XYZ file of N, CA and C in Angstrom:
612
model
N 19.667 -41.099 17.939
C 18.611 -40.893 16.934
C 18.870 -39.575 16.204
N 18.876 -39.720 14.789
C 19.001 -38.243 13.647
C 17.894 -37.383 14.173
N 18.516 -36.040 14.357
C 17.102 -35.239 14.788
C 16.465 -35.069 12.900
N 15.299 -34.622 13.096
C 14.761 -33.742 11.862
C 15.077 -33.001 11.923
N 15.664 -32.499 10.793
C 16.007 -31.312 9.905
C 14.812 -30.036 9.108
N 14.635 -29.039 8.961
C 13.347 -28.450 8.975
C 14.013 -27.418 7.411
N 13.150 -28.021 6.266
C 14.177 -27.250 5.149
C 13.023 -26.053 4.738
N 13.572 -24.961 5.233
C 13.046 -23.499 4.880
C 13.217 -23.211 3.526
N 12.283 -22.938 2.974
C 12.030 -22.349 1.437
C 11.596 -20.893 1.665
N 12.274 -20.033 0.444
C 11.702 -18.528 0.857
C 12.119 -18.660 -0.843
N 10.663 -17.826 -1.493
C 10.764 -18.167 -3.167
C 11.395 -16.433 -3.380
N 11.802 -16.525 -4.133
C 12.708 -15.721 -4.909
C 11.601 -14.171 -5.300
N 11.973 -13.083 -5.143
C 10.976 -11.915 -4.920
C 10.748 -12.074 -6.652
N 9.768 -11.528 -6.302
C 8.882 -10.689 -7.988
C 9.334 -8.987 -8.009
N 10.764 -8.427 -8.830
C 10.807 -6.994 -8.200
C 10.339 -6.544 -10.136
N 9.805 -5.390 -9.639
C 9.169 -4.585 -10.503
C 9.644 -3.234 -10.270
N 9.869 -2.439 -11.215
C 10.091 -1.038 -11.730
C 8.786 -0.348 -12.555
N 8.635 1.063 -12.084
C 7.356 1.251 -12.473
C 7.809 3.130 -12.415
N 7.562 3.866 -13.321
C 7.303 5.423 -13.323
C 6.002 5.688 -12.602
N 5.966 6.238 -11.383
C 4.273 6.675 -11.512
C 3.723 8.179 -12.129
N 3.282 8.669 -12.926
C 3.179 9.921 -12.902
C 2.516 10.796 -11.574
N 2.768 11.653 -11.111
C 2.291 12.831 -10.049
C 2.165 13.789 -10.748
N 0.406 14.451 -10.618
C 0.257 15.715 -10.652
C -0.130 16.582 -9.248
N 0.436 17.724 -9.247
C -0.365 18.461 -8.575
C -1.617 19.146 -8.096
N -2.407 18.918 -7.325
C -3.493 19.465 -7.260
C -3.711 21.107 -6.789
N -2.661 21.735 -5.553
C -2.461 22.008 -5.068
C -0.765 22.912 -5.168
N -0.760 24.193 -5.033
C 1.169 24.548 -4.892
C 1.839 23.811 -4.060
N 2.956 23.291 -4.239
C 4.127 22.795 -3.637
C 5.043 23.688 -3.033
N 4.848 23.296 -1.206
C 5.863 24.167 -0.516
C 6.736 23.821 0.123
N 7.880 23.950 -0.545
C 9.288 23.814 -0.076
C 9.890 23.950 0.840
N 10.629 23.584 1.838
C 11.337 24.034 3.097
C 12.555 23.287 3.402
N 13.116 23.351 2.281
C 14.966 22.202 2.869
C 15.571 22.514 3.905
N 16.718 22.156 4.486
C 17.231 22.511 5.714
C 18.614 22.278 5.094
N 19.468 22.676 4.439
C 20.487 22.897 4.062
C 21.945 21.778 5.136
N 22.559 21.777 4.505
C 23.562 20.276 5.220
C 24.401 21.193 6.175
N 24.904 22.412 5.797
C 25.830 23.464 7.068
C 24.546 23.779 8.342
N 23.298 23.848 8.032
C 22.371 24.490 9.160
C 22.361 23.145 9.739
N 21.711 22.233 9.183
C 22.165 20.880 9.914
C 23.354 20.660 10.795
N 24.791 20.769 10.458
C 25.524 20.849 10.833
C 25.801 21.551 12.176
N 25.136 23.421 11.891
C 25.700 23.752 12.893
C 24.643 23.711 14.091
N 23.345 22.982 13.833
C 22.566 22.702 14.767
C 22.943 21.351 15.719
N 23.440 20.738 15.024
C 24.739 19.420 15.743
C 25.782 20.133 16.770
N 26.205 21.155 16.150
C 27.311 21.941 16.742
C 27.059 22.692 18.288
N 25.845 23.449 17.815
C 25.257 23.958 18.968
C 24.917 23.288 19.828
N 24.217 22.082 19.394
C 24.182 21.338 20.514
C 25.234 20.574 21.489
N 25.877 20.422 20.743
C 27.334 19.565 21.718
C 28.169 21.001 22.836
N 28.221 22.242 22.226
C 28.864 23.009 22.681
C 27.493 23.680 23.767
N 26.004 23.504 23.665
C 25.415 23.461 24.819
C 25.422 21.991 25.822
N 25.507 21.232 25.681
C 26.042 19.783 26.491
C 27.190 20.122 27.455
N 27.969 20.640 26.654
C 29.746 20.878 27.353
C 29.556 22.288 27.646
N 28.490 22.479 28.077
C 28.093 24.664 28.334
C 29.644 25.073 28.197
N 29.565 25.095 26.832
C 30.904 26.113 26.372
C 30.091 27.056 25.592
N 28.825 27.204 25.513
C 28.324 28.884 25.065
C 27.541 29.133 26.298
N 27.692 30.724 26.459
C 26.855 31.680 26.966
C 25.824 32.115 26.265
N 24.614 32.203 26.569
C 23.576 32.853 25.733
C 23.464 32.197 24.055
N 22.620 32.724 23.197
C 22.920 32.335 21.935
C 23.473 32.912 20.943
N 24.277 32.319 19.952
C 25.148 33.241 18.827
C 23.827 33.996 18.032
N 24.358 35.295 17.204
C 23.691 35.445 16.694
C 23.832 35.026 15.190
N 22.922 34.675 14.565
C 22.790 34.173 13.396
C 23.301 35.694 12.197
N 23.996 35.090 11.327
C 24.681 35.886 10.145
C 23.306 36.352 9.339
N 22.854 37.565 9.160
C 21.884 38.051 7.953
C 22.047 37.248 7.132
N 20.935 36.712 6.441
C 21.087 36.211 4.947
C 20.015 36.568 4.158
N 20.039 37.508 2.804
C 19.083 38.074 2.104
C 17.955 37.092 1.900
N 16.580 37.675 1.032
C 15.575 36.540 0.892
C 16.212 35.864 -0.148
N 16.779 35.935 -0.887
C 17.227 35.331 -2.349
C 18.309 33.937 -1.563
N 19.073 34.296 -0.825
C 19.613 33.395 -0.232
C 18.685 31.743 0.631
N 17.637 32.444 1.293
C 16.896 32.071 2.187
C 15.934 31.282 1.082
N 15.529 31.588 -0.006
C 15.195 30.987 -1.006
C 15.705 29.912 -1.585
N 16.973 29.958 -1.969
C 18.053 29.107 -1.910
C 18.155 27.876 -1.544
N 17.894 28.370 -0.263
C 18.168 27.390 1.030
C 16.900 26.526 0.765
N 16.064 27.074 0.482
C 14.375 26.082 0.810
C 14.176 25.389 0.055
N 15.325 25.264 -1.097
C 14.640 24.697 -2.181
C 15.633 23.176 -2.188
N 15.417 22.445 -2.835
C 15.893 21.007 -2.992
C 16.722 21.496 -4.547
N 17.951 21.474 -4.698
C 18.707 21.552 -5.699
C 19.647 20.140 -5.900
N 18.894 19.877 -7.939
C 19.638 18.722 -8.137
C 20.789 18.732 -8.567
N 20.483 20.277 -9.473
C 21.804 20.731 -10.556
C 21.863 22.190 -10.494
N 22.623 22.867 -9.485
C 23.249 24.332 -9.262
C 23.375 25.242 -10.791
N 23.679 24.243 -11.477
C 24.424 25.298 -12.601
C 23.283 24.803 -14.072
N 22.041 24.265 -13.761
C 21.079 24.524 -14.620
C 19.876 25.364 -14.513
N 19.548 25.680 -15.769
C 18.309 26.712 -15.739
C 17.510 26.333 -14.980
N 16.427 27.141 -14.220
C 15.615 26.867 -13.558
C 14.290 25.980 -13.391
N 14.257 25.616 -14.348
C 13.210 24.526 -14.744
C 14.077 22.920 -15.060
N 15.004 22.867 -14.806
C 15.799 21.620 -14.288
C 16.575 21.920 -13.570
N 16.890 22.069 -12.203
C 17.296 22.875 -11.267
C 17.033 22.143 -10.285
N 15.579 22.055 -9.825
C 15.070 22.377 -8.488
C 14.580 20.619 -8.501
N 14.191 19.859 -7.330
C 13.864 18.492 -7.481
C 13.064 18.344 -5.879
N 12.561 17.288 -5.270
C 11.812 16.929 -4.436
C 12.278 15.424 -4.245
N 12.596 15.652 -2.857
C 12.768 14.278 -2.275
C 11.623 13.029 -2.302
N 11.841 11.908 -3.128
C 10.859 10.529 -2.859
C 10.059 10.161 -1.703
N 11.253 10.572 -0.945
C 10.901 9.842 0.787
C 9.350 10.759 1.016
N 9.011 11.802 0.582
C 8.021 12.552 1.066
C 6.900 11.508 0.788
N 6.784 11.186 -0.714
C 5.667 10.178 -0.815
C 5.370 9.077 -0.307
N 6.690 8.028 -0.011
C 6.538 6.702 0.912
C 5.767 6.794 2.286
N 6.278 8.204 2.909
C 5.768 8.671 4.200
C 4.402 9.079 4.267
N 3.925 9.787 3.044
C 2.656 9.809 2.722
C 1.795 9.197 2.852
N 2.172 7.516 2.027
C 1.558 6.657 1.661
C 1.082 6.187 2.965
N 2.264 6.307 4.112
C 2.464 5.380 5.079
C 1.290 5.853 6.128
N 1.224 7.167 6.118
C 0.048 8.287 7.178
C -1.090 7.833 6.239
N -1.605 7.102 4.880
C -2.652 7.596 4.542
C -3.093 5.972 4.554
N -2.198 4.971 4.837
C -2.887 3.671 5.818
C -4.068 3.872 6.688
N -3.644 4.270 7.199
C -4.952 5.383 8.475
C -6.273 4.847 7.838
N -6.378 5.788 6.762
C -7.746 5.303 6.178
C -8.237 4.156 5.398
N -7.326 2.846 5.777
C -7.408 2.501 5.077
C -7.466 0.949 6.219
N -7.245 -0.523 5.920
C -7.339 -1.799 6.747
C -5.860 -2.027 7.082
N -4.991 -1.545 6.425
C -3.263 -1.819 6.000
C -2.908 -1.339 7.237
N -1.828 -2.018 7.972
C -0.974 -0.923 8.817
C -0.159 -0.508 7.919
N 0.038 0.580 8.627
C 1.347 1.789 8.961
C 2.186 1.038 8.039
N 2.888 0.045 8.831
C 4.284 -0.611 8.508
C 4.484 -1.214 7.296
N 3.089 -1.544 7.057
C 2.858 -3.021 5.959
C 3.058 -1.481 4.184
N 2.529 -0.487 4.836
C 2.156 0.458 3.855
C 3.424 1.402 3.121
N 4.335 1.349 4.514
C 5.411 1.915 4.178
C 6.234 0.813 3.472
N 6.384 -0.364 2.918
C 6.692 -1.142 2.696
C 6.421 -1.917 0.791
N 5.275 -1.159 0.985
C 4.810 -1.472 -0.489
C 5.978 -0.953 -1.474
N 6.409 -0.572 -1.963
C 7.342 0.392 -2.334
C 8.793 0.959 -1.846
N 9.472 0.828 -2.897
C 10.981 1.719 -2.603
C 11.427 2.252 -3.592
N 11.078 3.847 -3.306
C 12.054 4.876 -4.686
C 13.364 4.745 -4.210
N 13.581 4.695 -6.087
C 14.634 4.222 -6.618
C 15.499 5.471 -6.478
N 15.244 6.303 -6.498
C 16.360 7.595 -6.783
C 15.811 8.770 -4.865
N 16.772 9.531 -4.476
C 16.546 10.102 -3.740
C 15.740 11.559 -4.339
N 16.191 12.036 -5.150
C 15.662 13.548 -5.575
C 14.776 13.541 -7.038
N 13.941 13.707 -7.194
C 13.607 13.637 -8.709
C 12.842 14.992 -9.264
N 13.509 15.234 -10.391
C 12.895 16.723 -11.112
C 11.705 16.824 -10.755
N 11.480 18.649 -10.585
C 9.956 19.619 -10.324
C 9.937 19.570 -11.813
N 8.528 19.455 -12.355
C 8.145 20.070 -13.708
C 7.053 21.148 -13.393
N 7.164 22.104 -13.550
C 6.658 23.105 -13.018
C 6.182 24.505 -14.012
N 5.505 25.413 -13.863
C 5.017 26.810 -14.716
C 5.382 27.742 -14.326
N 5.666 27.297 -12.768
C 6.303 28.829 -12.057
C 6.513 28.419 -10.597
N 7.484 29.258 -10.175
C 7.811 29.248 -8.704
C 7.863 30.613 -8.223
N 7.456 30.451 -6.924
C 7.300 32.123 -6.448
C 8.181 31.960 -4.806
N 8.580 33.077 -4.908
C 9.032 33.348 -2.756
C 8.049 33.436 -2.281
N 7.987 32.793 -1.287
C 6.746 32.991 -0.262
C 7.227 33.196 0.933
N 7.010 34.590 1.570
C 7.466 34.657 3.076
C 6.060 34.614 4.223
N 6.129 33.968 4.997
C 5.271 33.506 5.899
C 5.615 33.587 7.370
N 4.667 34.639 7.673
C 4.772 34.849 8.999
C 4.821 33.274 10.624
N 5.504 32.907 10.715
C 5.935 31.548 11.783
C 6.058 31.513 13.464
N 5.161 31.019 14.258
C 5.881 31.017 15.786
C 4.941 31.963 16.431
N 5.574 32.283 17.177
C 4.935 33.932 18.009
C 3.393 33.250 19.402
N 3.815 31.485 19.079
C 2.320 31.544 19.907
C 3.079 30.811 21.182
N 3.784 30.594 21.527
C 4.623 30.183 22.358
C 5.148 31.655 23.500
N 4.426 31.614 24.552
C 5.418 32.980 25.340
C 6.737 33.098 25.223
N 7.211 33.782 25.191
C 8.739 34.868 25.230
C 9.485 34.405 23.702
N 8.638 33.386 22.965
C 9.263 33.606 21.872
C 8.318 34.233 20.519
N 9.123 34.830 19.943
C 8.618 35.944 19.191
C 8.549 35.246 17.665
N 7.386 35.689 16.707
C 7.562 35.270 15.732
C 8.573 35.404 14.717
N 8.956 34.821 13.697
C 9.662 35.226 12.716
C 8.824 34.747 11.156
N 9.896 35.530 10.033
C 9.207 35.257 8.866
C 10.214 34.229 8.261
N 9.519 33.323 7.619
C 9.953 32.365 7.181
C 9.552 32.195 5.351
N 10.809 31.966 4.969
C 10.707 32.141 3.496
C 10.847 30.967 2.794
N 10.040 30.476 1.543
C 9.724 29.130 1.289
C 10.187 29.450 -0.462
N 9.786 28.004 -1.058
C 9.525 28.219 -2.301
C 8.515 27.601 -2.633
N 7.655 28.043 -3.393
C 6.505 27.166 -3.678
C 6.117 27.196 -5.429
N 5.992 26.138 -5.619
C 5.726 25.864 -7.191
C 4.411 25.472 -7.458
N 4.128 25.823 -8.660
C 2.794 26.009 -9.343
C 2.692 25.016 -10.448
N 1.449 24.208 -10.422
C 0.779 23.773 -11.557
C 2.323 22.769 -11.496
N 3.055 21.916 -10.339
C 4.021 20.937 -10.514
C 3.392 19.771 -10.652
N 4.687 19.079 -11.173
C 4.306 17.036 -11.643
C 6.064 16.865 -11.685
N 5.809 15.250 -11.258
C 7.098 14.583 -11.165
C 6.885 13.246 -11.675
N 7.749 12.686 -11.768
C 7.332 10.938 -12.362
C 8.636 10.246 -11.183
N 7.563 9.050 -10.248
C 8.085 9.030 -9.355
C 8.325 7.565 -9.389
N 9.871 7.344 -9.800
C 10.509 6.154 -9.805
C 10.565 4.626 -8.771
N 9.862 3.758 -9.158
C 9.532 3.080 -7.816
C 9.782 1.486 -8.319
N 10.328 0.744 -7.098
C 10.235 -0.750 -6.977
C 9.723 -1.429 -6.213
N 9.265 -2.225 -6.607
C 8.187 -3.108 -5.420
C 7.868 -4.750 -6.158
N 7.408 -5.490 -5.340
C 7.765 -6.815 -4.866
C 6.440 -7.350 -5.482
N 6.027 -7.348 -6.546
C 5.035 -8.487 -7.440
C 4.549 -9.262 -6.227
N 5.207 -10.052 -5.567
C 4.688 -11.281 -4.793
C 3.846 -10.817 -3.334
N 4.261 -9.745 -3.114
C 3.885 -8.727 -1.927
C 2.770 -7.960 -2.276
N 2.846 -7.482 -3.070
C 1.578 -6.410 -3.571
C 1.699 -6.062 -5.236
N 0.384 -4.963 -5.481
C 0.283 -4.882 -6.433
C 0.805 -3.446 -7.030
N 1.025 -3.053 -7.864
C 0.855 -1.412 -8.886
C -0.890 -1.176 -8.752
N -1.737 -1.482 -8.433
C -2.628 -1.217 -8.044
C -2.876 -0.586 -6.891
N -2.457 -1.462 -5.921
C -2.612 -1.342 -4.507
C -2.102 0.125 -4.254
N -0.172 0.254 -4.398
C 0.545 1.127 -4.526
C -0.248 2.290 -5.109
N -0.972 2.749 -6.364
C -1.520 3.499 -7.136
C -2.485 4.116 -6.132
N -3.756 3.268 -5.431
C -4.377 3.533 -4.675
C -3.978 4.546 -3.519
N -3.104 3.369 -2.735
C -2.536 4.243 -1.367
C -1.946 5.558 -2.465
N -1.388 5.772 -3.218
C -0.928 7.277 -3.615
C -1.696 8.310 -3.868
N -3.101 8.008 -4.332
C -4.261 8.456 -4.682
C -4.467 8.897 -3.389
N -5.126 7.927 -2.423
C -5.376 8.695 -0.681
C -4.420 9.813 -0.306
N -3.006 9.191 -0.584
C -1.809 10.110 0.381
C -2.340 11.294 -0.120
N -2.199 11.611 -1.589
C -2.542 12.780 -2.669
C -3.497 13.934 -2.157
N -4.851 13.100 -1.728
C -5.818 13.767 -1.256
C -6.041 14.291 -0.011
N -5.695 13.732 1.118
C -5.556 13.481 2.668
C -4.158 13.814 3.067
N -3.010 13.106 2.652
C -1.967 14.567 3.516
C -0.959 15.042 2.652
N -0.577 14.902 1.369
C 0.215 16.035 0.541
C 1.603 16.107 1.607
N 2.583 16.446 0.743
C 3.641 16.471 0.967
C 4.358 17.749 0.305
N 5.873 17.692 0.965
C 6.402 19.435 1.720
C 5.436 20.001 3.100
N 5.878 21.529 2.861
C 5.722 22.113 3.899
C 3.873 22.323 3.623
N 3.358 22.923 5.061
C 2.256 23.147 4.939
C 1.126 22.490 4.464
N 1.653 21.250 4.457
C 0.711 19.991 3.374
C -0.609 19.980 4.068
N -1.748 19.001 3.846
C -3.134 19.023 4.009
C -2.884 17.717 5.629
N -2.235 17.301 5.804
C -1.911 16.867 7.013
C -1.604 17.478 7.605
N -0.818 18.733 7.701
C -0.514 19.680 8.870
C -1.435 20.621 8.883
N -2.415 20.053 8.256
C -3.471 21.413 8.572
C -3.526 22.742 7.680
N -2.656 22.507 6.458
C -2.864 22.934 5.631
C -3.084 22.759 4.206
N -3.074 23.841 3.442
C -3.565 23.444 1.739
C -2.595 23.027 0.462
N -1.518 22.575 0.709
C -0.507 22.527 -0.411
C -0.062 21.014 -0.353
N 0.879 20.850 -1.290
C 1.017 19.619 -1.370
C 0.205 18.565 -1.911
N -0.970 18.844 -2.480
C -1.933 17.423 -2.535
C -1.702 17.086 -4.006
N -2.089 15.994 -4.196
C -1.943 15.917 -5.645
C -2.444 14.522 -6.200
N -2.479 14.078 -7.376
C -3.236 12.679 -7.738
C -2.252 12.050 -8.520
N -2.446 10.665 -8.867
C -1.661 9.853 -10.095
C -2.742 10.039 -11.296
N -1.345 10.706 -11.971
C -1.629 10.945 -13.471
C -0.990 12.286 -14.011
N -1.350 12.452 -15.134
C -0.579 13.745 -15.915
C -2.010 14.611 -15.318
């Protein structure tokens, strides 16, 4: 006897492209981790695995201007400073995804609405300042240090995105960005970690 055969249909996605505008509500604080510190934090670790160090190296001085440098997300080295500097996408998807919470959506379903299109996209910004910030010190035997950021003022980005018509809406998406905006902000120090930066709304 022919068994039945079971013919699966899966209809063809609805993909959409969409700018969202982002304003800032709030300064934007920066904290990159540079691809060599990455690196030699890989490093350290394998050469503590194989205890081929004693004690810890000491770290090379690096001025604040350097340390500045470092914190910032650079798209283009060798342009003026007001096209220069950029912010990773992923901050907002992750946003979106923590600000499910308040919302009926899981987590998963939320991180999902959406996929930026580009990894880094221009700061539009009025000003950026150094910010050094005292870090740590509440932990016994380890001591605080100052930690140097960049933080931008009065920023907006237009945040390149695709998503699935048949799945959800530019509504929906708009919404959850609106919550993330308000409730946990993105970079350092955002309104999810318990602090004030980062927040921001859709729109100019």
């Amino acid at each position: 006897m022919a068994q039945d055969t079971k013919v699966i249909s899966v209809a063809a996605p609805n993909y959409q492209t969409v700018n969202v505008p982002i304003a800032g509500l709030t300064p934007l604080l920066c904290h990159s981790m540079p691809e060599r510190v990455k690196l030699q934090m890989v490093l350290d670790r394998e050469q503590k695995e194989r205890g081929a160090t004693k004690g810890k190296k000491k770290k090379d001085a690096r001025t604040i201007e350097e340390q500045f440098a470092d914190a910032c997300y650079i798209i283009d080295p060798e342009a003026d400073e007001h096209s220069r500097y950029g912010f990773p996408t992923s901050g907002f998807r992750l946003a979106c995804k923590d600000a499910a919470r308040t919302t009926d959506m899981a987590m998963t379903l939320a991180k999902l609405t959406f996929l930026p299109l580009v990894e880094l996209v221009p700061i539009r910004f009025t000003e950026v300042r150094t910010r050094i910030d005292k870090v740590g010190g509440t932990t016994p035997g380890k001591p605080s240090t100052a930690c140097v950021r960049a933080e931008f003022h009065n920023w907006a980005i237009d945040l390149p995105i695709e998503f699935d018509a048949d799945f959800t809406s530019l509504e929906v998406i708009v919404n959850l960005l609106q919550r993330a905006g308000r409730c946990i902000g993105v970079g350092a120090w955002r309104a999810a970690c318990g602090g004030l930066h980062g927040r921001f709304k859709v729109g100019e």
